[in-house]
PDB file of C-alpha atoms in Angstrom:
ATOM      1  CA  MET Z   1      21.200  23.810  -4.264  1.00  0.00           C
ATOM      2  CA  ASP Z   2      18.283  22.822  -1.854  1.00  0.00           C
ATOM      3  CA  GLN Z   3      19.810  20.276   0.597  1.00  0.00           C
ATOM      4  CA  ARG Z   4      16.849  20.469   3.158  1.00  0.00           C
ATOM      5  CA  GLY Z   5      14.313  18.865   1.219  1.00  0.00           C
ATOM      6  CA  GLY Z   6      10.384  20.039   1.113  1.00  0.00           C
ATOM      7  CA  PHE Z   7       7.950  20.243  -0.949  1.00  0.00           C
ATOM      8  CA  THR Z   8       7.174  23.924  -3.022  1.00  0.00           C
ATOM      9  CA  ARG Z   9       5.068  25.238  -5.654  1.00  0.00           C
ATOM     10  CA  ALA Z  10       8.131  26.074  -7.950  1.00  0.00           C
ATOM     11  CA  GLY Z  11       9.202  22.330  -7.704  1.00  0.00           C
ATOM     12  CA  VAL Z  12       5.921  21.497  -8.858  1.00  0.00           C
ATOM     13  CA  VAL Z  13       5.887  23.598 -11.962  1.00  0.00           C
ATOM     14  CA  ARG Z  14       9.633  22.573 -13.110  1.00  0.00           C
ATOM     15  CA  GLY Z  15       8.452  19.022 -12.639  1.00  0.00           C
ATOM     16  CA  LEU Z  16       5.467  19.707 -14.961  1.00  0.00           C
ATOM     17  CA  LYS Z  17       7.984  21.426 -17.169  1.00  0.00           C
ATOM     18  CA  ALA Z  18      10.299  18.368 -17.070  1.00  0.00           C
ATOM     19  CA  ALA Z  19       7.605  15.923 -17.999  1.00  0.00           C
ATOM     20  CA  LEU Z  20       6.618  17.597 -20.817  1.00  0.00           C
ATOM     21  CA  ALA Z  21       8.981  15.954 -23.672  1.00  0.00           C
ATOM     22  CA  LEU Z  22       8.445  12.543 -21.842  1.00  0.00           C
ATOM     23  CA  THR Z  23       4.739  12.583 -22.049  1.00  0.00           C
ATOM     24  CA  LEU Z  24       5.035  12.977 -26.146  1.00  0.00           C
ATOM     25  CA  GLY Z  25       6.839   9.677 -26.259  1.00  0.00           C
ATOM     26  CA  LEU Z  26       4.218   8.071 -23.741  1.00  0.00           C
ATOM     27  CA  SER Z  27       1.130   9.119 -25.708  1.00  0.00           C
ATOM     28  CA  PRO Z  28       1.325   6.239 -28.355  1.00  0.00           C
ATOM     29  CA  PHE Z  29       1.511   3.824 -25.456  1.00  0.00           C
ATOM     30  CA  GLY Z  30      -1.289   5.318 -23.857  1.00  0.00           C
ATOM     31  CA  LEU Z  31      -3.407   5.073 -27.267  1.00  0.00           C
ATOM     32  CA  VAL Z  32      -2.286   1.270 -27.282  1.00  0.00           C
ATOM     33  CA  VAL Z  33      -4.117   0.516 -23.771  1.00  0.00           C
ATOM     34  CA  GLY Z  34      -7.026   2.577 -24.687  1.00  0.00           C
ATOM     35  CA  MET Z  35      -7.790   0.566 -27.783  1.00  0.00           C
ATOM     36  CA  THR Z  36      -7.062  -2.595 -26.254  1.00  0.00           C
ATOM     37  CA  ALA Z  37      -9.300  -2.033 -23.378  1.00  0.00           C
ATOM     38  CA  ASP Z  38     -12.117  -1.404 -25.823  1.00  0.00           C
ATOM     39  CA  GLY Z  39     -11.270  -4.282 -27.348  1.00  0.00           C
ATOM     40  CA  VAL Z  40     -11.835  -6.678 -24.386  1.00  0.00           C
ATOM     41  CA  GLY Z  41     -14.879  -5.226 -23.558  1.00  0.00           C
ATOM     42  CA  LEU Z  42     -14.184  -2.400 -21.123  1.00  0.00           C
ATOM     43  CA  SER Z  43     -16.467   0.799 -21.086  1.00  0.00           C
ATOM     44  CA  LEU Z  44     -14.687   4.035 -21.266  1.00  0.00           C
ATOM     45  CA  LEU Z  45     -15.332   4.452 -17.485  1.00  0.00           C
ATOM     46  CA  GLU Z  46     -14.053   1.164 -16.462  1.00  0.00           C
ATOM     47  CA  THR Z  47     -10.957   2.256 -18.749  1.00  0.00           C
ATOM     48  CA  LEU Z  48     -10.374   5.579 -17.282  1.00  0.00           C
ATOM     49  CA  LEU Z  49     -10.945   4.039 -13.477  1.00  0.00           C
ATOM     50  CA  MET Z  50      -8.596   1.439 -14.536  1.00  0.00           C
ATOM     51  CA  SER Z  51      -5.933   3.714 -15.859  1.00  0.00           C
ATOM     52  CA  GLY Z  52      -6.146   6.619 -12.874  1.00  0.00           C
ATOM     53  CA  LEU Z  53      -5.886   4.153 -10.090  1.00  0.00           C
ATOM     54  CA  VAL Z  54      -3.243   1.870 -11.635  1.00  0.00           C
ATOM     55  CA  PHE Z  55      -1.342   4.097 -13.845  1.00  0.00           C
ATOM     56  CA  ALA Z  56       1.006   1.265 -15.028  1.00  0.00           C
ATOM     57  CA  GLY Z  57       1.313   0.869 -18.455  1.00  0.00           C
ATOM     58  CA  THR Z  58       2.912  -2.358 -18.765  1.00  0.00           C
ATOM     59  CA  SER Z  59       0.569  -3.904 -15.737  1.00  0.00           C
ATOM     60  CA  GLN Z  60      -2.485  -2.592 -17.718  1.00  0.00           C
ATOM     61  CA  LEU Z  61      -1.091  -4.278 -20.911  1.00  0.00           C
ATOM     62  CA  VAL Z  62      -0.694  -7.477 -19.078  1.00  0.00           C
ATOM     63  CA  ALA Z  63      -3.834  -7.470 -17.471  1.00  0.00           C
ATOM     64  CA  LEU Z  64      -5.979  -6.643 -20.331  1.00  0.00           C
ATOM     65  CA  GLN Z  65      -4.059  -9.624 -22.508  1.00  0.00           C
ATOM     66  CA  LEU Z  66      -5.336 -11.654 -19.485  1.00  0.00           C
ATOM     67  CA  TRP Z  67      -8.868 -10.213 -19.784  1.00  0.00           C
ATOM     68  CA  SER Z  68     -11.492 -13.035 -19.987  1.00  0.00           C
ATOM     69  CA  ASP Z  69     -15.189 -13.301 -19.234  1.00  0.00           C
ATOM     70  CA  PRO Z  70     -15.366 -13.919 -16.096  1.00  0.00           C
ATOM     71  CA  ALA Z  71     -12.248 -11.857 -15.404  1.00  0.00           C
ATOM     72  CA  PRO Z  72      -9.253 -13.266 -13.862  1.00  0.00           C
ATOM     73  CA  ILE Z  73      -9.006 -11.042 -11.062  1.00  0.00           C
ATOM     74  CA  LEU Z  74      -6.582 -13.210  -9.025  1.00  0.00           C
ATOM     75  CA  ALA Z  75      -4.354 -13.866 -12.105  1.00  0.00           C
ATOM     76  CA  ALA Z  76      -4.138 -10.468 -13.226  1.00  0.00           C
ATOM     77  CA  THR Z  77      -3.444  -9.394  -9.639  1.00  0.00           C
ATOM     78  CA  LEU Z  78      -0.595 -11.677  -9.023  1.00  0.00           C
ATOM     79  CA  ALA Z  79       0.752 -10.771 -12.567  1.00  0.00           C
ATOM     80  CA  CYS Z  80       1.053  -7.107 -12.052  1.00  0.00           C
ATOM     81  CA  LEU Z  81       2.189  -7.759  -8.602  1.00  0.00           C
ATOM     82  CA  VAL Z  82       5.254  -9.375  -9.797  1.00  0.00           C
ATOM     83  CA  ILE Z  83       5.677  -6.754 -12.526  1.00  0.00           C
ATOM     84  CA  ASN Z  84       5.346  -3.879 -10.063  1.00  0.00           C
ATOM     85  CA  LEU Z  85       7.620  -5.060  -7.318  1.00  0.00           C
ATOM     86  CA  ARG Z  86      10.235  -2.588  -8.910  1.00  0.00           C
ATOM     87  CA  MET Z  87       8.323   0.452  -7.218  1.00  0.00           C
ATOM     88  CA  ALA Z  88       9.558  -0.699  -3.859  1.00  0.00           C
ATOM     89  CA  PRO Z  89      13.035  -0.092  -4.146  1.00  0.00           C
ATOM     90  CA  MET Z  90      12.140   2.982  -5.845  1.00  0.00           C
ATOM     91  CA  GLY Z  91      10.670   4.556  -3.251  1.00  0.00           C
ATOM     92  CA  ALA Z  92      13.351   3.755  -0.800  1.00  0.00           C
ATOM     93  CA  ALA Z  93      16.053   5.498  -3.285  1.00  0.00           C
ATOM     94  CA  LEU Z  94      14.052   8.390  -3.254  1.00  0.00           C
ATOM     95  CA  ALA Z  95      13.854   8.702   0.657  1.00  0.00           C
ATOM     96  CA  PRO Z  96      16.022  11.881   0.899  1.00  0.00           C
ATOM     97  CA  VAL Z  97      13.798  13.596  -1.146  1.00  0.00           C
ATOM     98  CA  LEU Z  98      10.459  12.622   0.678  1.00  0.00           C
ATOM     99  CA  ASP Z  99      11.952  12.311   3.975  1.00  0.00           C
ATOM    100  CA  ARG Z 100      10.143  15.569   4.852  1.00  0.00           C
ATOM    101  CA  THR Z 101       6.945  15.380   2.918  1.00  0.00           C
ATOM    102  CA  ARG Z 102       4.028  14.230   5.030  1.00  0.00           C
ATOM    103  CA  GLY Z 103       0.019  13.241   4.535  1.00  0.00           C
ATOM    104  CA  ILE Z 104      -1.563  13.702   1.263  1.00  0.00           C
ATOM    105  CA  ARG Z 105       1.601  15.248  -0.691  1.00  0.00           C
ATOM    106  CA  LEU Z 106       3.431  12.227   0.066  1.00  0.00           C
ATOM    107  CA  TRP Z 107       1.170   9.597  -0.660  1.00  0.00           C
ATOM    108  CA  GLY Z 108      -0.001  11.625  -3.694  1.00  0.00           C
ATOM    109  CA  SER Z 109       3.550  11.532  -5.123  1.00  0.00           C
ATOM    110  CA  LEU Z 110       4.031   7.931  -4.279  1.00  0.00           C
ATOM    111  CA  ALA Z 111       0.703   6.957  -5.747  1.00  0.00           C
ATOM    112  CA  LEU Z 112       1.440   8.842  -9.055  1.00  0.00           C
ATOM    113  CA  LEU Z 113       5.000   7.273  -9.256  1.00  0.00           C
ATOM    114  CA  VAL Z 114       6.454   6.166 -12.367  1.00  0.00           C
ATOM    115  CA  ASP Z 115       9.435   5.206 -14.124  1.00  0.00           C
ATOM    116  CA  ASN Z 116      10.011   8.128 -16.120  1.00  0.00           C
ATOM    117  CA  SER Z 117       9.167  10.578 -13.079  1.00  0.00           C
ATOM    118  CA  PHE Z 118      11.367   8.669 -10.870  1.00  0.00           C
ATOM    119  CA  ALA Z 119      14.551   8.776 -13.269  1.00  0.00           C
ATOM    120  CA  LEU Z 120      14.037  12.812 -13.565  1.00  0.00           C
ATOM    121  CA  THR Z 121      13.665  13.195  -9.825  1.00  0.00           C
ATOM    122  CA  ILE Z 122      16.998  10.968  -9.400  1.00  0.00           C
ATOM    123  CA  ALA Z 123      18.659  13.320 -11.626  1.00  0.00           C
ATOM    124  CA  GLU Z 124      17.446  16.064  -9.627  1.00  0.00           C
ATOM    125  CA  LEU Z 125      18.616  14.597  -6.407  1.00  0.00           C
ATOM    126  CA  ARG Z 126      22.255  13.896  -7.881  1.00  0.00           C
ATOM    127  CA  ALA Z 127      22.196  17.851  -8.765  1.00  0.00           C
ATOM    128  CA  GLY Z 128      21.793  18.555  -5.181  1.00  0.00           C
ATOM    129  CA  ARG Z 129      17.822  19.432  -5.155  1.00  0.00           C
ATOM    130  CA  ARG Z 130      15.651  17.795  -2.927  1.00  0.00           C
ATOM    131  CA  ASP Z 131      12.180  19.229  -3.687  1.00  0.00           C
ATOM    132  CA  ALA Z 132       9.172  16.698  -3.329  1.00  0.00           C
ATOM    133  CA  GLY Z 133       7.253  18.922  -5.399  1.00  0.00           C
ATOM    134  CA  PHE Z 134       9.235  18.390  -8.580  1.00  0.00           C
ATOM    135  CA  LEU Z 135       8.478  14.556  -8.204  1.00  0.00           C
ATOM    136  CA  PHE Z 136       4.928  15.325  -8.030  1.00  0.00           C
ATOM    137  CA  GLY Z 137       4.643  17.907 -10.841  1.00  0.00           C
ATOM    138  CA  ALA Z 138       6.480  15.383 -13.475  1.00  0.00           C
ATOM    139  CA  SER Z 139       4.421  12.592 -12.376  1.00  0.00           C
ATOM    140  CA  PHE Z 140       1.083  14.397 -12.098  1.00  0.00           C
ATOM    141  CA  GLY Z 141       2.012  15.662 -15.735  1.00  0.00           C
ATOM    142  CA  MET Z 142       2.637  12.198 -16.880  1.00  0.00           C
ATOM    143  CA  TRP Z 143      -0.894  11.223 -15.265  1.00  0.00           C
ATOM    144  CA  VAL Z 144      -2.813  13.667 -17.394  1.00  0.00           C
ATOM    145  CA  ASN Z 145      -1.447  12.555 -20.411  1.00  0.00           C
ATOM    146  CA  TRP Z 146      -1.845   9.289 -19.909  1.00  0.00           C
ATOM    147  CA  MET Z 147      -5.410   9.587 -18.583  1.00  0.00           C
ATOM    148  CA  ALA Z 148      -5.975  11.586 -22.099  1.00  0.00           C
ATOM    149  CA  MET Z 149      -4.252   9.156 -24.309  1.00  0.00           C
ATOM    150  CA  CYS Z 150      -6.039   6.368 -23.037  1.00  0.00           C
ATOM    151  CA  ALA Z 151      -9.668   7.826 -23.248  1.00  0.00           C
ATOM    152  CA  ILE Z 152      -8.639   8.898 -26.878  1.00  0.00           C
ATOM    153  CA  GLY Z 153      -7.216   5.140 -27.731  1.00  0.00           C
ATOM    154  CA  HIS Z 154     -10.699   4.027 -26.343  1.00  0.00           C
ATOM    155  CA  ILE Z 155     -12.748   6.415 -28.081  1.00  0.00           C
ATOM    156  CA  PHE Z 156     -11.062   5.556 -31.374  1.00  0.00           C
ATOM    157  CA  GLY Z 157     -11.025   1.879 -30.931  1.00  0.00           C
ATOM    158  CA  ASN Z 158     -15.108   2.167 -30.332  1.00  0.00           C
ATOM    159  CA  ALA Z 159     -15.613   4.128 -33.491  1.00  0.00           C
ATOM    160  CA  LEU Z 160     -13.616   1.798 -35.697  1.00  0.00           C
ATOM    161  CA  ARG Z 161     -15.250  -1.352 -33.828  1.00  0.00           C
ATOM    162  CA  LEU Z 162     -12.261  -3.435 -34.920  1.00  0.00           C
ATOM    163  CA  PRO Z 163     -12.567  -7.330 -34.638  1.00  0.00           C
ATOM    164  CA  ALA Z 164     -10.789  -8.808 -31.790  1.00  0.00           C
ATOM    165  CA  GLY Z 165      -7.946 -10.902 -33.910  1.00  0.00           C
ATOM    166  CA  HIS Z 166      -7.295  -7.474 -35.611  1.00  0.00           C
ATOM    167  CA  PRO Z 167      -3.545  -7.072 -36.227  1.00  0.00           C
ATOM    168  CA  ILE Z 168      -3.548  -3.944 -34.612  1.00  0.00           C
ATOM    169  CA  PHE Z 169      -3.855  -5.633 -31.240  1.00  0.00           C
ATOM    170  CA  PHE Z 170      -0.577  -6.854 -31.738  1.00  0.00           C
ATOM    171  CA  ALA Z 171       0.558  -3.229 -30.838  1.00  0.00           C
ATOM    172  CA  SER Z 172       0.243  -3.795 -27.107  1.00  0.00           C
ATOM    173  CA  SER Z 173       2.692  -6.677 -27.204  1.00  0.00           C
ATOM    174  CA  ALA Z 174       5.258  -4.754 -29.409  1.00  0.00           C
ATOM    175  CA  ALA Z 175       4.829  -2.234 -27.045  1.00  0.00           C
ATOM    176  CA  VAL Z 176       5.728  -4.253 -24.036  1.00  0.00           C
ATOM    177  CA  LEU Z 177       8.321  -5.307 -25.573  1.00  0.00           C
ATOM    178  CA  ALA Z 178       9.791  -1.801 -26.670  1.00  0.00           C
ATOM    179  CA  ILE Z 179       9.897  -1.311 -23.102  1.00  0.00           C
ATOM    180  CA  LEU Z 180      12.140  -3.845 -22.665  1.00  0.00           C
ATOM    181  CA  VAL Z 181      14.962  -1.924 -24.732  1.00  0.00           C
ATOM    182  CA  GLN Z 182      14.620   0.807 -21.946  1.00  0.00           C
ATOM    183  CA  LEU Z 183      15.509  -1.674 -19.327  1.00  0.00           C
ATOM    184  CA  TRP Z 184      18.206  -3.253 -21.045  1.00  0.00           C
ATOM    185  CA  ARG Z 185      21.592  -2.859 -18.934  1.00  0.00           C
ATOM    186  CA  GLY Z 186      24.131  -4.957 -21.409  1.00  0.00           C
ATOM    187  CA  ARG Z 187      25.221  -8.357 -21.726  1.00  0.00           C
ATOM    188  CA  SER Z 188      24.921  -9.097 -18.013  1.00  0.00           C
ATOM    189  CA  ASP Z 189      21.305  -9.058 -18.833  1.00  0.00           C
ATOM    190  CA  LEU Z 190      21.105 -11.714 -21.331  1.00  0.00           C
ATOM    191  CA  GLN Z 191      21.293 -14.819 -18.854  1.00  0.00           C
ATOM    192  CA  PRO Z 192      18.589 -13.703 -16.355  1.00  0.00           C
ATOM    193  CA  TRP Z 193      16.331 -12.595 -19.606  1.00  0.00           C
ATOM    194  CA  LEU Z 194      16.897 -16.007 -21.356  1.00  0.00           C
ATOM    195  CA  LEU Z 195      16.192 -18.014 -18.315  1.00  0.00           C
ATOM    196  CA  ALA Z 196      13.098 -15.874 -17.857  1.00  0.00           C
ATOM    197  CA  GLY Z 197      11.584 -16.753 -21.255  1.00  0.00           C
ATOM    198  CA  ALA Z 198      12.614 -20.092 -21.196  1.00  0.00           C
ATOM    199  CA  VAL Z 199      10.934 -20.841 -17.988  1.00  0.00           C
ATOM    200  CA  ALA Z 200       7.946 -19.019 -18.877  1.00  0.00           C
ATOM    201  CA  LEU Z 201       7.736 -20.878 -22.229  1.00  0.00           C
ATOM    202  CA  MET Z 202       7.911 -24.066 -20.255  1.00  0.00           C
ATOM    203  CA  ALA Z 203       5.428 -23.306 -17.836  1.00  0.00           C
ATOM    204  CA  HIS Z 204       3.326 -22.307 -20.685  1.00  0.00           C
ATOM    205  CA  GLY Z 205       3.934 -25.783 -22.557  1.00  0.00           C
ATOM    206  CA  LEU Z 206       2.960 -27.807 -19.311  1.00  0.00           C
ATOM    207  CA  GLY Z 207      -0.554 -26.194 -19.678  1.00  0.00           C
ATOM    208  CA  LEU Z 208      -0.426 -23.974 -16.820  1.00  0.00           C
ATOM    209  CA  GLY Z 209      -2.820 -20.964 -17.184  1.00  0.00           C
ATOM    210  CA  ALA Z 210      -2.138 -17.377 -16.419  1.00  0.00           C
ATOM    211  CA  PRO Z 211      -0.226 -15.892 -14.550  1.00  0.00           C
ATOM    212  CA  TRP Z 212       1.853 -19.007 -13.731  1.00  0.00           C
ATOM    213  CA  PRO Z 213       3.996 -18.722 -16.735  1.00  0.00           C
ATOM    214  CA  VAL Z 214       4.630 -14.964 -15.734  1.00  0.00           C
ATOM    215  CA  LEU Z 215       5.276 -15.678 -12.332  1.00  0.00           C
ATOM    216  CA  ALA Z 216       7.565 -18.671 -12.841  1.00  0.00           C
ATOM    217  CA  GLY Z 217       9.830 -16.355 -15.414  1.00  0.00           C
ATOM    218  CA  ALA Z 218       9.824 -13.693 -13.331  1.00  0.00           C
ATOM    219  CA  PHE Z 219      10.791 -15.317 -10.207  1.00  0.00           C
ATOM    220  CA  ALA Z 220      13.560 -17.723 -12.030  1.00  0.00           C
ATOM    221  CA  GLY Z 221      15.252 -14.741 -13.818  1.00  0.00           C
ATOM    222  CA  ALA Z 222      14.952 -12.733 -10.562  1.00  0.00           C
ATOM    223  CA  THR Z 223      16.563 -15.370  -8.894  1.00  0.00           C
ATOM    224  CA  LEU Z 224      19.600 -15.707 -11.153  1.00  0.00           C
ATOM    225  CA  GLY Z 225      19.957 -11.943 -11.457  1.00  0.00           C
ATOM    226  CA  ALA Z 226      20.135 -11.725  -7.236  1.00  0.00           C
ATOM    227  CA  TRP Z 227      22.624 -14.702  -7.203  1.00  0.00           C
ATOM    228  CA  ARG Z 228      25.186 -13.010  -9.575  1.00  0.00           C
ATOM    229  CA  ASP Z 229      24.858  -9.851  -7.986  1.00  0.00           C
ATOM    230  CA  THR Z 230      25.658 -11.519  -4.883  1.00  0.00           C
ATOM    231  CA  ARG Z 231      28.358 -13.584  -6.112  1.00  0.00           C
ATOM    232  CA  GLY Z 232      29.623 -10.455  -7.754  1.00  0.00           C
ATOM    233  CA  GLN Z 233      29.872  -8.397  -4.606  1.00  0.00           C
ATOM    234  CA  ALA Z 234      31.387 -11.268  -2.251  1.00  0.00           C
TER     235      ALA Z 234
END
């Protein structure tokens, strides 16, 4: 077992192989993002730039659902910031893997970090392996698949020319709901989730536009969850 850490070519290859099965599961999600991007008027180049630079499916769907003309840049940015705050503790948890990595290898690995590659790397860490190349390989494999699926989805949507209200675009909302299943940890999550939903609906009912319902719900749920965790540790 590698206790020293580092970044090896063998680790990159192992990461790519480990990501293969997961990339198949992400493919429909990428198709939905590509079709949704075409539905709101983004070109193929704009869709690829968004997918390549952001590389966060949930955030991309939220931004696309908020999309209008002119583009709500501030609203979309704030909503995506709240959704992606979870990346900060992920980076901290990966410190034993990345502490010997520098430069483009470090920042490239962090730029491509997603939930699934994080989970694979944590499993590696628990097994005593600290090769940062594994994290990069897994993330890069998922990124390539994501780019391809978003492109195919956009081309498919453009060829069909579906109207804006077509039922297939509900798939973007369904995809977000499906992601919640992976995050569910048990009944302990129920109260924060219910509070987040209730506060978001209340903010929407008060006439607050995006992203305030998302922000209000997220902060309310997170506050309750943090208070309960702190209380449990006291």
